[in-house]
Amino acid sequence: DTDTLTPKLTVTKTASQTPLVVGKAGQFYTITIAVANGPTTAAITIADALPAGITTSGAISATGGTLSGCPASGATSLAGCSIAAGAVTGNIVITVPVTVAASTVNPSTNTATATGGGDPLCTGTAPACTGTTTTPVIDAVDESVTKQPAITSTTDVSTNDKFPAGSTFTQTATTCVPAGTMTSAGVASYTTPAANSSCTVTYQICAPAPNATVCDTAVLTINTTAAPA
């Protein structure tokens, strides 16, 4: 008997870390296409509209299949990407390096879709042959606060910051005298000793459990224009 089974594709999508960090280098999405009953009998077209604020940051690459037609840096989608026919049974792994801008929505949801390959279910209509990931986005940028006559207390979370619920903050260094305090929830309290002075507070932001080992560092700069009342 001749095996007439057609190829079957299963798509998954993951992010290189949780949460994604605004402005951090080296972040990427991974699209994995598991091929059963290979080899594929037609090209696989990849559709993937990246979340608003996220763009490609370099060359898109693949293992387990021959990739072509992908856009260069700065693209907002994977329009034109395809895997040539003939991919054998196993995994095709596509790596998409990305830049995360401050305008990125928190959390960000991203879906990749595979069409073709000889799988009659992969027609481009969801949910067949799609993979989705939803990833928190954290904004760990330098911040500056200026108040008059003096800062006695400030909450170190501005309206533009993105911190998933349950994130923890830890003060790691300061040039402020006295040193002041920062709670695990990110509430910082400092009193400056003189007019026209400034000091910095370096702190670590860590994602909520179970990703508490994913951390980034930020700096809060405190400026005063008058002596404490």
Short mmCIF file of C-alpha atoms in Angstrom, two decimals:
data_model
loop_
_atom_site.label_atom_id
_atom_site.label_comp_id
_atom_site.label_asym_id
_atom_site.label_seq_id
_atom_site.Cartn_x
_atom_site.Cartn_y
_atom_site.Cartn_z
CA ASP A 1 0.00 0.00 0.00
CA THR A 2 1.04 3.57 -0.62
CA ASP A 3 0.88 6.06 2.26
CA THR A 4 -1.37 8.86 1.01
CA LEU A 5 -1.41 10.88 4.25
CA THR A 6 -1.19 14.61 3.59
CA PRO A 7 1.17 16.92 5.50
CA LYS A 8 -0.15 18.37 8.74
CA LEU A 9 1.06 21.67 10.22
CA THR A 10 0.81 22.86 13.83
CA VAL A 11 1.85 26.44 14.66
CA THR A 12 2.98 27.87 18.01
CA LYS A 13 4.19 31.39 18.82
CA THR A 14 6.39 32.44 21.78
CA ALA A 15 8.28 35.52 22.97
CA SER A 16 11.93 35.39 24.00
CA GLN A 17 11.10 36.68 27.47
CA THR A 18 8.16 37.64 29.67
CA PRO A 19 7.71 40.54 30.01
CA LEU A 20 9.09 42.23 26.92
CA VAL A 21 11.08 45.36 27.84
CA VAL A 22 10.80 48.71 26.05
CA GLY A 23 14.07 49.57 24.29
CA LYS A 24 15.94 46.41 25.31
CA ALA A 25 18.15 44.76 22.67
CA GLY A 26 18.11 41.08 21.80
CA GLN A 27 14.37 40.38 22.07
CA PHE A 28 12.56 38.22 19.54
CA TYR A 29 9.49 36.18 18.69
CA THR A 30 9.72 32.52 17.71
CA ILE A 31 7.27 30.90 15.29
CA THR A 32 7.45 27.10 15.36
CA ILE A 33 5.76 25.08 12.62
CA ALA A 34 5.63 21.39 13.47
CA VAL A 35 5.41 19.31 10.28
CA ALA A 36 3.84 15.83 10.42
CA ASN A 37 3.57 13.48 7.44
CA GLY A 38 6.27 15.43 5.62
CA PRO A 39 7.68 16.44 3.32
CA THR A 40 5.47 19.45 2.61
CA THR A 41 4.06 19.49 -0.92
CA ALA A 42 3.66 23.26 -1.31
CA ALA A 43 5.19 26.46 -0.01
CA ILE A 44 4.09 27.70 3.41
CA THR A 45 3.11 31.37 3.57
CA ILE A 46 3.59 33.09 6.93
CA ALA A 47 1.21 35.87 8.00
CA ASP A 48 2.05 37.80 11.16
CA ALA A 49 0.96 41.38 11.90
CA LEU A 50 3.11 42.50 14.82
CA PRO A 51 1.48 44.33 17.76
CA ALA A 52 1.38 48.13 17.53
CA GLY A 53 4.71 49.54 18.70
CA ILE A 54 6.70 46.39 17.86
CA THR A 55 8.76 46.20 14.66
CA THR A 56 11.39 43.88 13.23
CA SER A 57 14.94 44.80 14.27
CA GLY A 58 17.03 42.63 11.97
CA ALA A 59 17.10 39.71 9.56
CA ILE A 60 14.42 37.05 10.09
CA SER A 61 15.90 33.53 10.06
CA ALA A 62 14.70 29.92 10.03
CA THR A 63 15.93 26.40 10.72
CA GLY A 64 14.29 23.26 9.36
CA GLY A 65 13.09 24.96 6.18
CA THR A 66 14.18 27.34 3.43
CA LEU A 67 12.94 30.86 4.20
CA SER A 68 12.57 33.65 1.65
CA GLY A 69 10.79 36.93 0.95
CA CYS A 70 10.86 38.31 4.50
CA PRO A 71 11.03 42.07 5.15
CA ALA A 72 14.04 43.88 6.59
CA SER A 73 14.33 45.91 9.80
CA GLY A 74 11.50 48.26 10.68
CA ALA A 75 8.67 46.11 9.32
CA THR A 76 5.33 45.87 11.12
CA SER A 77 4.44 42.49 9.64
CA LEU A 78 6.00 39.40 8.05
CA ALA A 79 4.36 40.08 4.70
CA GLY A 80 6.16 38.11 1.97
CA CYS A 81 7.70 35.46 4.24
CA SER A 82 7.42 31.89 3.00
CA ILE A 83 8.99 28.45 3.52
CA ALA A 84 9.76 26.48 0.37
CA ALA A 85 8.04 23.14 -0.32
CA GLY A 86 9.89 20.00 0.71
CA ALA A 87 10.25 20.63 4.43
CA VAL A 88 10.57 17.23 6.08
CA THR A 89 8.79 15.92 9.17
CA GLY A 90 9.98 17.89 12.21
CA ASN A 91 10.06 21.51 13.33
CA ILE A 92 10.55 24.65 11.28
CA VAL A 93 11.68 27.37 13.71
CA ILE A 94 11.44 30.99 12.55
CA THR A 95 13.16 33.67 14.65
CA VAL A 96 11.87 37.25 14.37
CA PRO A 97 14.10 39.85 16.13
CA VAL A 98 12.05 42.81 17.34
CA THR A 99 12.26 46.33 18.72
CA VAL A 100 9.75 47.23 21.45
CA ALA A 101 8.79 50.91 21.48
CA ALA A 102 7.35 52.92 24.36
CA SER A 103 4.00 53.03 22.52
CA THR A 104 3.60 49.24 22.70
CA VAL A 105 0.36 48.11 24.33
CA ASN A 106 0.62 46.21 27.62
CA PRO A 107 -0.03 43.32 27.33
CA SER A 108 0.58 42.70 23.61
CA THR A 109 -1.05 39.86 21.70
CA ASN A 110 0.54 38.46 18.55
CA THR A 111 -0.72 35.73 16.21
CA ALA A 112 1.16 33.93 13.43
CA THR A 113 -0.67 31.99 10.71
CA ALA A 114 0.69 29.39 8.27
CA THR A 115 -1.07 28.81 4.95
CA GLY A 116 -0.32 26.00 2.48
CA GLY A 117 2.33 23.35 2.86
CA GLY A 118 -0.07 20.73 1.51
CA ASP A 119 -2.21 20.77 4.67
CA PRO A 120 -5.85 21.18 3.53
CA LEU A 121 -6.74 22.79 6.87
CA CYS A 122 -4.16 25.57 6.52
CA THR A 123 -6.26 27.95 4.45
CA GLY A 124 -5.47 31.14 6.35
CA THR A 125 -8.74 31.04 8.26
CA ALA A 126 -8.35 31.09 12.05
CA PRO A 127 -7.97 29.15 14.24
CA ALA A 128 -6.48 26.44 12.00
CA CYS A 129 -2.69 26.58 11.67
CA THR A 130 -2.29 29.60 13.97
CA GLY A 131 -0.22 30.31 17.07
CA THR A 132 -0.84 33.15 19.51
CA THR A 133 1.12 34.62 22.41
CA THR A 134 0.07 37.34 24.85
CA THR A 135 3.02 38.99 26.58
CA PRO A 136 3.21 41.74 29.24
CA VAL A 137 5.31 44.77 28.33
CA ILE A 138 7.40 46.62 30.91
CA ASP A 139 8.76 50.14 30.44
CA ALA A 140 12.01 50.56 32.37
CA VAL A 141 13.32 53.94 31.25
CA ASP A 142 15.22 56.67 33.04
CA GLU A 143 12.85 59.01 34.85
CA SER A 144 13.25 62.54 36.16
CA VAL A 145 11.07 64.30 38.73
CA THR A 146 11.32 67.99 39.60
CA LYS A 147 9.36 69.57 42.45
CA GLN A 148 9.46 72.77 44.47
CA PRO A 149 10.33 73.55 47.22
CA ALA A 150 11.44 69.96 47.82
CA ILE A 151 10.51 66.36 47.21
CA THR A 152 9.42 64.55 50.34
CA SER A 153 7.65 61.68 48.62
CA THR A 154 7.12 60.53 45.07
CA THR A 155 5.58 57.49 43.48
CA ASP A 156 8.06 56.23 40.88
CA VAL A 157 5.47 55.22 38.30
CA SER A 158 4.62 57.83 35.69
CA THR A 159 1.60 57.67 33.42
CA ASN A 160 3.75 56.43 30.55
CA ASP A 161 5.23 53.48 32.44
CA LYS A 162 4.08 49.90 31.90
CA PHE A 163 4.39 47.55 34.85
CA PRO A 164 2.38 44.30 35.00
CA ALA A 165 0.37 43.93 38.20
CA GLY A 166 2.51 42.27 40.86
CA SER A 167 5.85 43.64 39.63
CA THR A 168 8.38 44.25 42.42
CA PHE A 169 10.79 47.16 42.86
CA THR A 170 14.09 47.08 44.78
CA GLN A 171 16.38 50.07 45.38
CA THR A 172 19.94 48.99 44.54
CA ALA A 173 21.92 52.26 44.80
CA THR A 174 21.44 55.95 45.52
CA THR A 175 23.38 59.21 45.65
CA CYS A 176 20.67 60.84 47.77
CA VAL A 177 21.56 61.91 51.33
CA PRO A 178 19.70 60.77 53.33
CA ALA A 179 19.26 57.64 51.25
CA GLY A 180 15.47 57.51 51.30
CA THR A 181 13.38 54.40 50.75
CA MET A 182 11.57 52.50 48.03
CA THR A 183 8.86 49.94 48.72
CA SER A 184 8.44 46.71 46.78
CA ALA A 185 5.40 48.35 45.14
CA GLY A 186 7.54 51.17 43.73
CA VAL A 187 6.66 54.00 46.14
CA ALA A 188 9.82 56.05 46.71
CA SER A 189 10.30 58.64 49.50
CA TYR A 190 13.24 61.07 49.57
CA THR A 191 14.03 64.47 51.13
CA THR A 192 16.71 66.59 49.45
CA PRO A 193 19.10 68.51 51.71
CA ALA A 194 19.65 71.68 49.68
CA ALA A 195 18.35 74.00 46.99
CA ASN A 196 19.26 73.44 43.35
CA SER A 197 20.45 69.92 44.01
CA SER A 198 19.86 66.56 42.45
CA CYS A 199 20.45 62.90 43.23
CA THR A 200 19.79 59.57 41.57
CA VAL A 201 18.17 56.33 42.68
CA THR A 202 18.96 53.12 40.82
CA TYR A 203 16.37 50.39 41.19
CA GLN A 204 15.45 46.99 39.82
CA ILE A 205 12.03 46.06 38.44
CA CYS A 206 11.13 42.37 38.35
CA ALA A 207 8.16 40.73 36.66
CA PRO A 208 5.41 39.04 38.68
CA ALA A 209 5.62 35.33 39.55
CA PRO A 210 6.24 32.90 37.94
CA ASN A 211 8.64 35.16 35.98
CA ALA A 212 10.22 36.91 38.96
CA THR A 213 13.73 36.28 37.62
CA VAL A 214 13.03 38.52 34.58
CA CYS A 215 14.26 41.94 35.73
CA ASP A 216 15.41 45.26 34.34
CA THR A 217 17.10 48.33 35.83
CA ALA A 218 15.93 51.94 35.81
CA VAL A 219 17.18 55.23 37.24
CA LEU A 220 15.09 57.88 38.98
CA THR A 221 16.61 61.38 38.98
CA ILE A 222 15.33 63.79 41.64
CA ASN A 223 15.87 67.52 41.11
CA THR A 224 14.96 70.40 43.46
CA THR A 225 14.92 74.12 42.85
CA ALA A 226 14.55 75.23 46.50
CA ALA A 227 15.55 74.05 49.94
CA PRO A 228 13.15 71.82 51.91
CA ALA A 229 10.41 73.68 53.74
#
